[in-house]
mmCIF file of N, CA and C in Angstrom:
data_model
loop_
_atom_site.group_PDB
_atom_site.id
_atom_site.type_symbol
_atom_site.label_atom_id
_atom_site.label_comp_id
_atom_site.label_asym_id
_atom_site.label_seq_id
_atom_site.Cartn_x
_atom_site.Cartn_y
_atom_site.Cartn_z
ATOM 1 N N UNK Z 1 -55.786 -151.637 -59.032
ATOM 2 C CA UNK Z 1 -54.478 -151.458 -58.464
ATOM 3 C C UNK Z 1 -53.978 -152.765 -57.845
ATOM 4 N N UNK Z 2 -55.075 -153.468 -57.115
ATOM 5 C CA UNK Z 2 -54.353 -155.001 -56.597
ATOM 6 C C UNK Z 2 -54.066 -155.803 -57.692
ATOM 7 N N UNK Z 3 -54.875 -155.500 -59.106
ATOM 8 C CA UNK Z 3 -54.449 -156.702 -59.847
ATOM 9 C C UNK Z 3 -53.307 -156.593 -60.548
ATOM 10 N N UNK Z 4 -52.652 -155.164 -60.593
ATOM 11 C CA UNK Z 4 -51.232 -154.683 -61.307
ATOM 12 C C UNK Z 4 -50.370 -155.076 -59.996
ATOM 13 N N UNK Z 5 -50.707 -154.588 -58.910
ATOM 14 C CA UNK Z 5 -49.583 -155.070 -57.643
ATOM 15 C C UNK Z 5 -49.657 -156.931 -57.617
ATOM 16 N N UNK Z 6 -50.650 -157.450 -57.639
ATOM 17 C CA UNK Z 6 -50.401 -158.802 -57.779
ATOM 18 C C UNK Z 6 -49.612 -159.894 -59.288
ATOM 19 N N UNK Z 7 -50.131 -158.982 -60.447
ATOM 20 C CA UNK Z 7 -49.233 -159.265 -61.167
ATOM 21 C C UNK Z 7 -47.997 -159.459 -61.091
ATOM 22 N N UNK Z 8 -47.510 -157.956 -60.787
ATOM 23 C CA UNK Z 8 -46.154 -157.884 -60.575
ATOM 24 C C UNK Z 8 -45.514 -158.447 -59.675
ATOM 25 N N UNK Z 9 -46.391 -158.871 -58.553
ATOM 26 C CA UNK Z 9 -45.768 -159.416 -57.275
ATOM 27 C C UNK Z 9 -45.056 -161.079 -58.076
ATOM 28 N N UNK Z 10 -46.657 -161.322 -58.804
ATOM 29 C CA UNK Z 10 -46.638 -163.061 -59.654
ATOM 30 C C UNK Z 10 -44.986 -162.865 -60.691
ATOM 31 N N UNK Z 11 -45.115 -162.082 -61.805
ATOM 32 C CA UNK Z 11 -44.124 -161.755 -62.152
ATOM 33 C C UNK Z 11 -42.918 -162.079 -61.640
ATOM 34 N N UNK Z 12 -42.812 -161.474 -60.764
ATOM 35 C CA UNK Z 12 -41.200 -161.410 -59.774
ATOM 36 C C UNK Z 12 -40.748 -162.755 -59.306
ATOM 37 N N UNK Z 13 -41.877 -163.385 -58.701
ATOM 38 C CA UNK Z 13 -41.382 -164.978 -57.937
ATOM 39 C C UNK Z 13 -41.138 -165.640 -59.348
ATOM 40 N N UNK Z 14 -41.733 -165.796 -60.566
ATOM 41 C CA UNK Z 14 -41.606 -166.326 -61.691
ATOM 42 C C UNK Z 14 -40.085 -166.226 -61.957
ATOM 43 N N UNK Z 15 -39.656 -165.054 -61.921
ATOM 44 C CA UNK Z 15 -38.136 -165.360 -62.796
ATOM 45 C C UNK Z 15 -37.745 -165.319 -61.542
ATOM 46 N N UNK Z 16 -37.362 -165.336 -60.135
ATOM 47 C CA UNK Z 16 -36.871 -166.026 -59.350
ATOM 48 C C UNK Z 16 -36.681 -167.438 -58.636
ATOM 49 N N UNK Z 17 -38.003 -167.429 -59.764
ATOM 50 C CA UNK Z 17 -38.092 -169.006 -59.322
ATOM 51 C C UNK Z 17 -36.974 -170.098 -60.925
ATOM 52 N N UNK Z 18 -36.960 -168.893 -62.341
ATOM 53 C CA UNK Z 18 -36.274 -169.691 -62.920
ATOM 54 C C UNK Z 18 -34.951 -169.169 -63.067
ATOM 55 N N UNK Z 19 -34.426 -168.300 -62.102
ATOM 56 C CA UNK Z 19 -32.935 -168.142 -62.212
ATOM 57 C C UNK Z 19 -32.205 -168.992 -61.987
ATOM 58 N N UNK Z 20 -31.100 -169.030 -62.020
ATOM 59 C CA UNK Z 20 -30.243 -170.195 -61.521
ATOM 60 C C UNK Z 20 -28.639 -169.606 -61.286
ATOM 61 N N UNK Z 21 -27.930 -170.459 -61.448
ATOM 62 C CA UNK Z 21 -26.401 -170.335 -61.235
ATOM 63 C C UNK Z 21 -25.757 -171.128 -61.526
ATOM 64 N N UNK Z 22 -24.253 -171.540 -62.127
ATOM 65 C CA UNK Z 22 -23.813 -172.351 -62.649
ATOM 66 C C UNK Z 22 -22.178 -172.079 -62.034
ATOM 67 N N UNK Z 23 -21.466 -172.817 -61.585
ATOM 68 C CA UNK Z 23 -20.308 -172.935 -61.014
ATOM 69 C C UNK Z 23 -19.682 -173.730 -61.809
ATOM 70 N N UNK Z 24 -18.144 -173.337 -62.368
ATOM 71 C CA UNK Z 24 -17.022 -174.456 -62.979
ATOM 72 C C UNK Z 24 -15.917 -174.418 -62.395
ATOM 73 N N UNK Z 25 -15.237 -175.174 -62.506
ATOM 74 C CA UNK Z 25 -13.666 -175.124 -62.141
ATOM 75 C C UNK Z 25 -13.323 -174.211 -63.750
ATOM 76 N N UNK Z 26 -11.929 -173.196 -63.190
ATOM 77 C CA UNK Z 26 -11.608 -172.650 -64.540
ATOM 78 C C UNK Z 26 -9.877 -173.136 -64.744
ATOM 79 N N UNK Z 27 -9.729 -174.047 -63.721
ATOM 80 C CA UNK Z 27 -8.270 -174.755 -63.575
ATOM 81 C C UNK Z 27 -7.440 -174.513 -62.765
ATOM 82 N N UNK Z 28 -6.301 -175.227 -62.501
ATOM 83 C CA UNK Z 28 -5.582 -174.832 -61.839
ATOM 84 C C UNK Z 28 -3.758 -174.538 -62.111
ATOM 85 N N UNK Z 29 -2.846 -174.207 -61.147
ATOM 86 C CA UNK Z 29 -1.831 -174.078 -62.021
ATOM 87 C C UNK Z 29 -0.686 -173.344 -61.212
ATOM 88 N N UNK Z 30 0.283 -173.934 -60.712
ATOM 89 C CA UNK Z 30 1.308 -173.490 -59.711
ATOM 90 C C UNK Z 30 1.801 -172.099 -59.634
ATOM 91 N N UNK Z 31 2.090 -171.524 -61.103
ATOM 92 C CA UNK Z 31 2.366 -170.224 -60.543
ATOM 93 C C UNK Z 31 2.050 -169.250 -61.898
ATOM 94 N N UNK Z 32 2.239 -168.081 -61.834
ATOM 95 C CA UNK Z 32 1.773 -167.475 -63.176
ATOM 96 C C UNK Z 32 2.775 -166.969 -63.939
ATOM 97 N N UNK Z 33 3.945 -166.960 -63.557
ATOM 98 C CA UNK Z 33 5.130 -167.078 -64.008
ATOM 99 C C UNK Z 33 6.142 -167.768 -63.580
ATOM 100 N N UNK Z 34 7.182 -168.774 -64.699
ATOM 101 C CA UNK Z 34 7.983 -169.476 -64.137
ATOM 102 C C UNK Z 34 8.647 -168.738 -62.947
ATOM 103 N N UNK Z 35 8.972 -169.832 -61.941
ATOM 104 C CA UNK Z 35 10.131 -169.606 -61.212
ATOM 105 C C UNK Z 35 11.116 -170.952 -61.219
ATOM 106 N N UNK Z 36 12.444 -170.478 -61.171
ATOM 107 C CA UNK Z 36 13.611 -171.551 -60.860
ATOM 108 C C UNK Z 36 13.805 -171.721 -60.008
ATOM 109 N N UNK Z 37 14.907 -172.995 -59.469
ATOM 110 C CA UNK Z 37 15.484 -173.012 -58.496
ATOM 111 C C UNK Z 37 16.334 -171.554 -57.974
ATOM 112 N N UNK Z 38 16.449 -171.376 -58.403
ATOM 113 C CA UNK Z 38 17.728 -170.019 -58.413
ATOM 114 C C UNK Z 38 16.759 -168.540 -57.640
ATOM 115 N N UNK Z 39 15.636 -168.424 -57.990
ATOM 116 C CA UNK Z 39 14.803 -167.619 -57.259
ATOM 117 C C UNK Z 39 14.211 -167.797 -56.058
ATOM 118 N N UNK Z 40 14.178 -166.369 -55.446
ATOM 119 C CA UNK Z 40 13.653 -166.354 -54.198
ATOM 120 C C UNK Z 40 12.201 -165.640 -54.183
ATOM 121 N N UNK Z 41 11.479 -165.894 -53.087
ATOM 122 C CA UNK Z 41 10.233 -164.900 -53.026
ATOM 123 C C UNK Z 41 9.623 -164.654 -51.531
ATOM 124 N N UNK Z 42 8.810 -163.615 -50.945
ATOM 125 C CA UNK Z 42 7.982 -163.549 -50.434
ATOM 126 C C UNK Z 42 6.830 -163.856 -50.250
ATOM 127 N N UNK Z 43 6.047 -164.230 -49.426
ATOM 128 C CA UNK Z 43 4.350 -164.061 -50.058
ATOM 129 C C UNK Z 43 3.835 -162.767 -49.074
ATOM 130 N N UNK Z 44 3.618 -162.175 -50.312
ATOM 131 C CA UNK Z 44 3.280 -160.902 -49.385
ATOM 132 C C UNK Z 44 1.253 -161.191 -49.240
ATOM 133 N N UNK Z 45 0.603 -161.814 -49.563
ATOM 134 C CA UNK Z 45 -0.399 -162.061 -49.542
ATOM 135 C C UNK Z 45 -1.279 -163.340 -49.666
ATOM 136 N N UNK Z 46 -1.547 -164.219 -48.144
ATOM 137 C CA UNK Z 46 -2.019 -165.191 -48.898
ATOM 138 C C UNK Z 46 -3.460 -165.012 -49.278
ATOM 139 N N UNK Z 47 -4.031 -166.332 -50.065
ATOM 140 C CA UNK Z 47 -5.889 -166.418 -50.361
ATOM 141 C C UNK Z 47 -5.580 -165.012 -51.617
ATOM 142 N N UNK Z 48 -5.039 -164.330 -51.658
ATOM 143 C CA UNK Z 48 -5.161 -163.336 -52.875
ATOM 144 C C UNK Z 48 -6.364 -163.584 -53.742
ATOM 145 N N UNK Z 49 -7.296 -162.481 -54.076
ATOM 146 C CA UNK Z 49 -8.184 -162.771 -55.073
ATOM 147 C C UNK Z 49 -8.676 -161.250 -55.750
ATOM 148 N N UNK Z 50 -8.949 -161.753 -57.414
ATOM 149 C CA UNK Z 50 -9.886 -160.487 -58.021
ATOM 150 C C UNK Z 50 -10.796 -161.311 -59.175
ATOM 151 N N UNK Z 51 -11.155 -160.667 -59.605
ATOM 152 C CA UNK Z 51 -12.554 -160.993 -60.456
ATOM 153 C C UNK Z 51 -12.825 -160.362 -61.591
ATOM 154 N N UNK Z 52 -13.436 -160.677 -62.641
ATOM 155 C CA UNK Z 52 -13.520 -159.711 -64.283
ATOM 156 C C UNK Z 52 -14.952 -160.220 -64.174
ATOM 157 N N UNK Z 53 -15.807 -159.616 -64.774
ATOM 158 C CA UNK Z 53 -17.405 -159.574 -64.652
ATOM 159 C C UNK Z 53 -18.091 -159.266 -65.988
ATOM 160 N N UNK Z 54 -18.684 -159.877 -67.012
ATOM 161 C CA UNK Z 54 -18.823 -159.845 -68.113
ATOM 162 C C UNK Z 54 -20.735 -159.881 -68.052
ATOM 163 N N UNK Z 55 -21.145 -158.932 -69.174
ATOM 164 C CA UNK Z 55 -22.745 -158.843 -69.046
ATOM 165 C C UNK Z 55 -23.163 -159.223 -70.742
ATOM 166 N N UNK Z 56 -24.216 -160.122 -70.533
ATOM 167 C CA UNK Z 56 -24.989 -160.577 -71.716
ATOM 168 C C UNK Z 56 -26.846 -160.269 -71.906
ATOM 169 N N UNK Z 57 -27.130 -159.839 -72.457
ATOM 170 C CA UNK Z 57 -28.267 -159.540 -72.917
ATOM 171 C C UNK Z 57 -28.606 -160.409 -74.518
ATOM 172 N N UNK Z 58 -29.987 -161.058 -74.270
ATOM 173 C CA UNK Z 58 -30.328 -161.896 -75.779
ATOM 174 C C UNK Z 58 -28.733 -162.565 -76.318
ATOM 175 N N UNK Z 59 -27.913 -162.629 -75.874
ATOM 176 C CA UNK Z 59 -26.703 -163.268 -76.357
ATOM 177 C C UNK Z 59 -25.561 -162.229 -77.439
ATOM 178 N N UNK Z 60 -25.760 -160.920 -76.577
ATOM 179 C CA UNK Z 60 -25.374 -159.537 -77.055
ATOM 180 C C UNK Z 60 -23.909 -159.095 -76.124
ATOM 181 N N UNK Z 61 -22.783 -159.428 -76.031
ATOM 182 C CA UNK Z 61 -22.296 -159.058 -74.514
ATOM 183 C C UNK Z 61 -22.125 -157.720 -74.651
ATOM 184 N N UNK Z 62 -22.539 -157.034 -73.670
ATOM 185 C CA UNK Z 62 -22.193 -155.696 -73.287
ATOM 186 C C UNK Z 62 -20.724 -155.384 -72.596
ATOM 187 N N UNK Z 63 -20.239 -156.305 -71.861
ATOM 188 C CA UNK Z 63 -19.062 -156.399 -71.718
ATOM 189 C C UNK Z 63 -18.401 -157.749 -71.580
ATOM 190 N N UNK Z 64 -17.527 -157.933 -71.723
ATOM 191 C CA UNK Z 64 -16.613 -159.311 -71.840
ATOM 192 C C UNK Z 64 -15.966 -159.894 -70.649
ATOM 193 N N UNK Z 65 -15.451 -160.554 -70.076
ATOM 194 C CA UNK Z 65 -14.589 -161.009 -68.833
ATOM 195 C C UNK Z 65 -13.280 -161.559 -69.566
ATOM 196 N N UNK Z 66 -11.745 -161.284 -68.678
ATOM 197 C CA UNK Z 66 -11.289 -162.080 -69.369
ATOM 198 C C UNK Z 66 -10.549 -162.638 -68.185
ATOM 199 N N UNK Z 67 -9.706 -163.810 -67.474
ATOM 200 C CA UNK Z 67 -9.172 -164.534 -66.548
ATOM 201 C C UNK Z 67 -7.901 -163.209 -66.670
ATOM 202 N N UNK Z 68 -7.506 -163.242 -67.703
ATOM 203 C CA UNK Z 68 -5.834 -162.334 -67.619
ATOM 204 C C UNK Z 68 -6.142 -160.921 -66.746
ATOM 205 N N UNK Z 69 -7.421 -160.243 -67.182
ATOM 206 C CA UNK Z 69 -7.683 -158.772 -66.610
ATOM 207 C C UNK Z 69 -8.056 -158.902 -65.245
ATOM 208 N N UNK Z 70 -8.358 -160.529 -64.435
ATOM 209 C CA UNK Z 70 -8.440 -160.798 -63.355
ATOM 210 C C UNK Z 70 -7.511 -160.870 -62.812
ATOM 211 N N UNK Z 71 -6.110 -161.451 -63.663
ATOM 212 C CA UNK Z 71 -4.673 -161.627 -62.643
ATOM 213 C C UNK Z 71 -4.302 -160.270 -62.517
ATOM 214 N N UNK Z 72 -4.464 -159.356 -63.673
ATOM 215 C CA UNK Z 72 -4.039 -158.339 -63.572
ATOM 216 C C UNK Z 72 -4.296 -157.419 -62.000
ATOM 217 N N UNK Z 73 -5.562 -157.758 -61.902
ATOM 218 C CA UNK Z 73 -6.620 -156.741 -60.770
ATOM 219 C C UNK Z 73 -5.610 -156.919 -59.497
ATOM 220 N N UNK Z 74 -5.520 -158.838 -59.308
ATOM 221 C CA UNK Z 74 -5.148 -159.111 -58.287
ATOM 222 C C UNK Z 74 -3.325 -158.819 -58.143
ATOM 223 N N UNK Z 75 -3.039 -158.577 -59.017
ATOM 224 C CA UNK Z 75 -1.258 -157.965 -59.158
ATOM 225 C C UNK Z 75 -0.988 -156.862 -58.699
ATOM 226 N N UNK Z 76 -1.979 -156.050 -59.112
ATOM 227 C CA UNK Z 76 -2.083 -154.754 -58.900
ATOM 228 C C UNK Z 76 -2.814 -154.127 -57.246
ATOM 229 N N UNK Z 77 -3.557 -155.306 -56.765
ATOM 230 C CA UNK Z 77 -4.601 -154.845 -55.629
ATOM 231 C C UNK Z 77 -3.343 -155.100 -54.354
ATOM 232 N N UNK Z 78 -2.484 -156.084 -54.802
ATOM 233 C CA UNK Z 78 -1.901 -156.446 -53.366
ATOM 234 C C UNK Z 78 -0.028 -155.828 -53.981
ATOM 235 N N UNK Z 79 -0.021 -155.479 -54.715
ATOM 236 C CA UNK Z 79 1.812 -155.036 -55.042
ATOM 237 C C UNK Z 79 2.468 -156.356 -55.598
ATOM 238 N N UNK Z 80 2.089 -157.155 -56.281
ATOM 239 C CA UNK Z 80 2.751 -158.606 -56.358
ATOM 240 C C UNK Z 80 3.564 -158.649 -57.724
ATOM 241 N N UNK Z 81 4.534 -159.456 -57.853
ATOM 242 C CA UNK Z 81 5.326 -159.759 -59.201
ATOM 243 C C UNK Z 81 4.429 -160.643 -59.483
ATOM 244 N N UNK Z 82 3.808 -161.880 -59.005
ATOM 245 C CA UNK Z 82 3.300 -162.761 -59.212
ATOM 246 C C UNK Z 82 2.210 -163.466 -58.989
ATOM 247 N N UNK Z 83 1.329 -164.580 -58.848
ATOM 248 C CA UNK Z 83 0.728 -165.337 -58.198
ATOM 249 C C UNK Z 83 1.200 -166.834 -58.415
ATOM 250 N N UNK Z 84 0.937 -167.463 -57.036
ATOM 251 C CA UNK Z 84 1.446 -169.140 -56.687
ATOM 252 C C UNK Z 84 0.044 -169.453 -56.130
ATOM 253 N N UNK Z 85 -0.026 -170.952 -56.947
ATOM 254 C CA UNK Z 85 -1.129 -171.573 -56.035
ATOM 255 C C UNK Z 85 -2.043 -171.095 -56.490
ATOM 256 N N UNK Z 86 -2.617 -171.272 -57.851
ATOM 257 C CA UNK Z 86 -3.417 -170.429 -58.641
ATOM 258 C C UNK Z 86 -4.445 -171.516 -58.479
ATOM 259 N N UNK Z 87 -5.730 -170.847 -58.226
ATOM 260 C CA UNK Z 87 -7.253 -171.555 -58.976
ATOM 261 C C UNK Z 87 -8.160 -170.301 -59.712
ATOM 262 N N UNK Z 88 -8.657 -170.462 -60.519
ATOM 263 C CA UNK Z 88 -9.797 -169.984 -61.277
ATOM 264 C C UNK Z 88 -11.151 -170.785 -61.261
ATOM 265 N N UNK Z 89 -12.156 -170.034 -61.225
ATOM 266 C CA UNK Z 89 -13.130 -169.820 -61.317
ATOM 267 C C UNK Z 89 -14.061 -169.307 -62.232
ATOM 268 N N UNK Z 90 -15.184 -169.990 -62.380
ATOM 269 C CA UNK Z 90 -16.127 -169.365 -63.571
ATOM 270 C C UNK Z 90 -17.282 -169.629 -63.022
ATOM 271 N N UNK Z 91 -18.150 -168.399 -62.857
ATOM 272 C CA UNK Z 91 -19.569 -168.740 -62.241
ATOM 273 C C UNK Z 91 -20.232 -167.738 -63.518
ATOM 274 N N UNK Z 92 -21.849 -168.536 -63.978
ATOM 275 C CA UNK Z 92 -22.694 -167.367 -64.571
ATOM 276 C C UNK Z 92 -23.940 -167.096 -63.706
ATOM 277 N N UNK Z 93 -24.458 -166.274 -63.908
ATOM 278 C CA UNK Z 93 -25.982 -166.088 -63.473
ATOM 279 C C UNK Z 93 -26.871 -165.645 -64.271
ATOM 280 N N UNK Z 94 -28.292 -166.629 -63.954
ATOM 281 C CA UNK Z 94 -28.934 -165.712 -65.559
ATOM 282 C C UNK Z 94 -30.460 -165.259 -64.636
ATOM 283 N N UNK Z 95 -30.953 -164.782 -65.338
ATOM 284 C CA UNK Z 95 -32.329 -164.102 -64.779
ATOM 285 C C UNK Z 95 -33.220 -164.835 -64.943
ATOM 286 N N UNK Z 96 -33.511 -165.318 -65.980
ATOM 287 C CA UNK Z 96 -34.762 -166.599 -66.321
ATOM 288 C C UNK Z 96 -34.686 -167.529 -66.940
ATOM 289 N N UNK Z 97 -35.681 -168.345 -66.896
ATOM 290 C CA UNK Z 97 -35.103 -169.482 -67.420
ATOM 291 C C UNK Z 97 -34.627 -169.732 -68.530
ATOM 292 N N UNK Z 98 -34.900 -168.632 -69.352
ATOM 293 C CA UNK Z 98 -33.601 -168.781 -71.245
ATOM 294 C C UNK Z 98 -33.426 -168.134 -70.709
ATOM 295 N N UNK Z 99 -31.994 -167.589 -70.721
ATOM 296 C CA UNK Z 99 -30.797 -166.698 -70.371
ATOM 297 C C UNK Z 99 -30.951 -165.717 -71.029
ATOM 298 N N UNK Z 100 -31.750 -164.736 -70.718
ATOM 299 C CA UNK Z 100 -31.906 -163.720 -71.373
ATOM 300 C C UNK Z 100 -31.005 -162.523 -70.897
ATOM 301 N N UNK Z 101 -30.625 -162.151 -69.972
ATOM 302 C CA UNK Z 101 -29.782 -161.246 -68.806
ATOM 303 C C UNK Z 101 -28.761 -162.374 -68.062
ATOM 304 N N UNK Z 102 -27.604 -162.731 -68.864
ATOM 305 C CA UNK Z 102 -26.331 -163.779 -68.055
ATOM 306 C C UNK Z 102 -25.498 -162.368 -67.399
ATOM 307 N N UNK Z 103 -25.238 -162.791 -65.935
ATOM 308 C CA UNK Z 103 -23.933 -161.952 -65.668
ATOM 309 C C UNK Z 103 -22.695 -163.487 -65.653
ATOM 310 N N UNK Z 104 -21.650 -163.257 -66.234
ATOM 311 C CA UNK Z 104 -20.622 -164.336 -65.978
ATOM 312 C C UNK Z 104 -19.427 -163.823 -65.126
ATOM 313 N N UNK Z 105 -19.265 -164.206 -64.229
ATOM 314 C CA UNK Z 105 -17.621 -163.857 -63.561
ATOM 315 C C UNK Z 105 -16.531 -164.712 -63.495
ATOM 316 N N UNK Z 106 -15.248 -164.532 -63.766
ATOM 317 C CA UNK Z 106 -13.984 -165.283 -63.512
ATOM 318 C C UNK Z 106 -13.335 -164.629 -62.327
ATOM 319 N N UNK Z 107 -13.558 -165.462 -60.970
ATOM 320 C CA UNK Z 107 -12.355 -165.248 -60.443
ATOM 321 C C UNK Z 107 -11.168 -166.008 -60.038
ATOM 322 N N UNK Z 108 -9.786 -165.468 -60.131
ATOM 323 C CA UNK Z 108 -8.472 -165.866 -59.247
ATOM 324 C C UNK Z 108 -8.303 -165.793 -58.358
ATOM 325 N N UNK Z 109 -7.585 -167.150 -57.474
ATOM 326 C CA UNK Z 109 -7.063 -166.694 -56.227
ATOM 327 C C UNK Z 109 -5.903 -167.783 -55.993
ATOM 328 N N UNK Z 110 -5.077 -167.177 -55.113
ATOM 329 C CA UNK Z 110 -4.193 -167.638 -55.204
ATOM 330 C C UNK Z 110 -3.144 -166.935 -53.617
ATOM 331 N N UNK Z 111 -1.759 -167.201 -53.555
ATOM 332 C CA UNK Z 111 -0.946 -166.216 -52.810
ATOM 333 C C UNK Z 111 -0.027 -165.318 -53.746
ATOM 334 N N UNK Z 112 -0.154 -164.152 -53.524
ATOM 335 C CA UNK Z 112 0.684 -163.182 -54.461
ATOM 336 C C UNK Z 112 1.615 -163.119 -53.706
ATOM 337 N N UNK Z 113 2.802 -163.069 -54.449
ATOM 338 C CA UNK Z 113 4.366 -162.455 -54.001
ATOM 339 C C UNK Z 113 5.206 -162.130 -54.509
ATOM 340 N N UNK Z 114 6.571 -161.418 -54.233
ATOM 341 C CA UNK Z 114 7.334 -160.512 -54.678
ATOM 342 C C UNK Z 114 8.664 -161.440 -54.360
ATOM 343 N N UNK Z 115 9.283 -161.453 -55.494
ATOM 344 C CA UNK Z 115 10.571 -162.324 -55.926
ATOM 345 C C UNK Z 115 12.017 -161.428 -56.474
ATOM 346 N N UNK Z 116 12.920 -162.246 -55.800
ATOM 347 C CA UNK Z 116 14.283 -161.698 -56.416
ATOM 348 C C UNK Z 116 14.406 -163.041 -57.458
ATOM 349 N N UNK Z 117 14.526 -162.457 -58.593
ATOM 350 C CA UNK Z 117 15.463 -163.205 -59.617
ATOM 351 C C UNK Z 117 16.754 -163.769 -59.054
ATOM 352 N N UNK Z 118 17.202 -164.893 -59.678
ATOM 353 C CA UNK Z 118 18.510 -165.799 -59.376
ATOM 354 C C UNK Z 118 19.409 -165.407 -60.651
ATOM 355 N N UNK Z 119 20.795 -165.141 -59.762
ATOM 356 C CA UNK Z 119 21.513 -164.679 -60.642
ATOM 357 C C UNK Z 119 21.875 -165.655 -61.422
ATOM 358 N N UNK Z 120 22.670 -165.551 -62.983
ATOM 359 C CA UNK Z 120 22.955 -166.805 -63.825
ATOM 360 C C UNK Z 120 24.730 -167.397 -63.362
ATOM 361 N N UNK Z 121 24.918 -168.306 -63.070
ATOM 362 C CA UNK Z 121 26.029 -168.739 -62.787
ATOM 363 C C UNK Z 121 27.530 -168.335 -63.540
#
């Protein structure tokens, strides 16, 4: 029994010891839809943020991430027409040292807000 509990104990520090993490910039970008001079807005939220979360197995994805289903989250989480002051994000995580189990996430953040259109002259 100690040598299955010590295995497993050995086991465990092993792929914790070869996980890792990987951070990118995913860009940046003033707003997510034009605005003109002619428009007005609120910020009904600053720092705004959401996230899409994508899972890989042997290089199989079980689910996908996409940046758009992230603006979406964050449009929807705070009431916004929009986001200003956009950054993205891309982080993965894998379990061992070949990436056998990647989780990848994209998140946005930004200030969301709610705009009157400018009338046309």
């Amino acid at each position: 029994m100690k040598l299955i509990s010590g295995v497993i104990l050995t086991a465990s520090a092993f792929c914790i010891l070869l996980s890792g993490c990987v951070t990118s910039p995913g860009g940046i970008a003033p707003s997510t839809i034009p605005i003109t001079s002619r428009d007005t807005y609120t910020i009904t939220k600053t720092d705004a943020a959401a996230s899409d979360g994508a899972v890989t197995i042997c290089g199989i994805p079980l689910k996908t991430c996409s940046a758009y289903d992230a603006l979406l989250t964050a449009k929807e989480n705070y009431g916004a027409d929009a986001i200003i002051n956009v950054t993205l994000e891309n982080k993965s995580y894998w379990i061992t040292g070949i990436p056998l189990i990647t989780y990848s996430k994209i998140t946005i953040r930004g200030d969301a807000i709610k705009f009157n259109r400018g009338k046309a002259d």
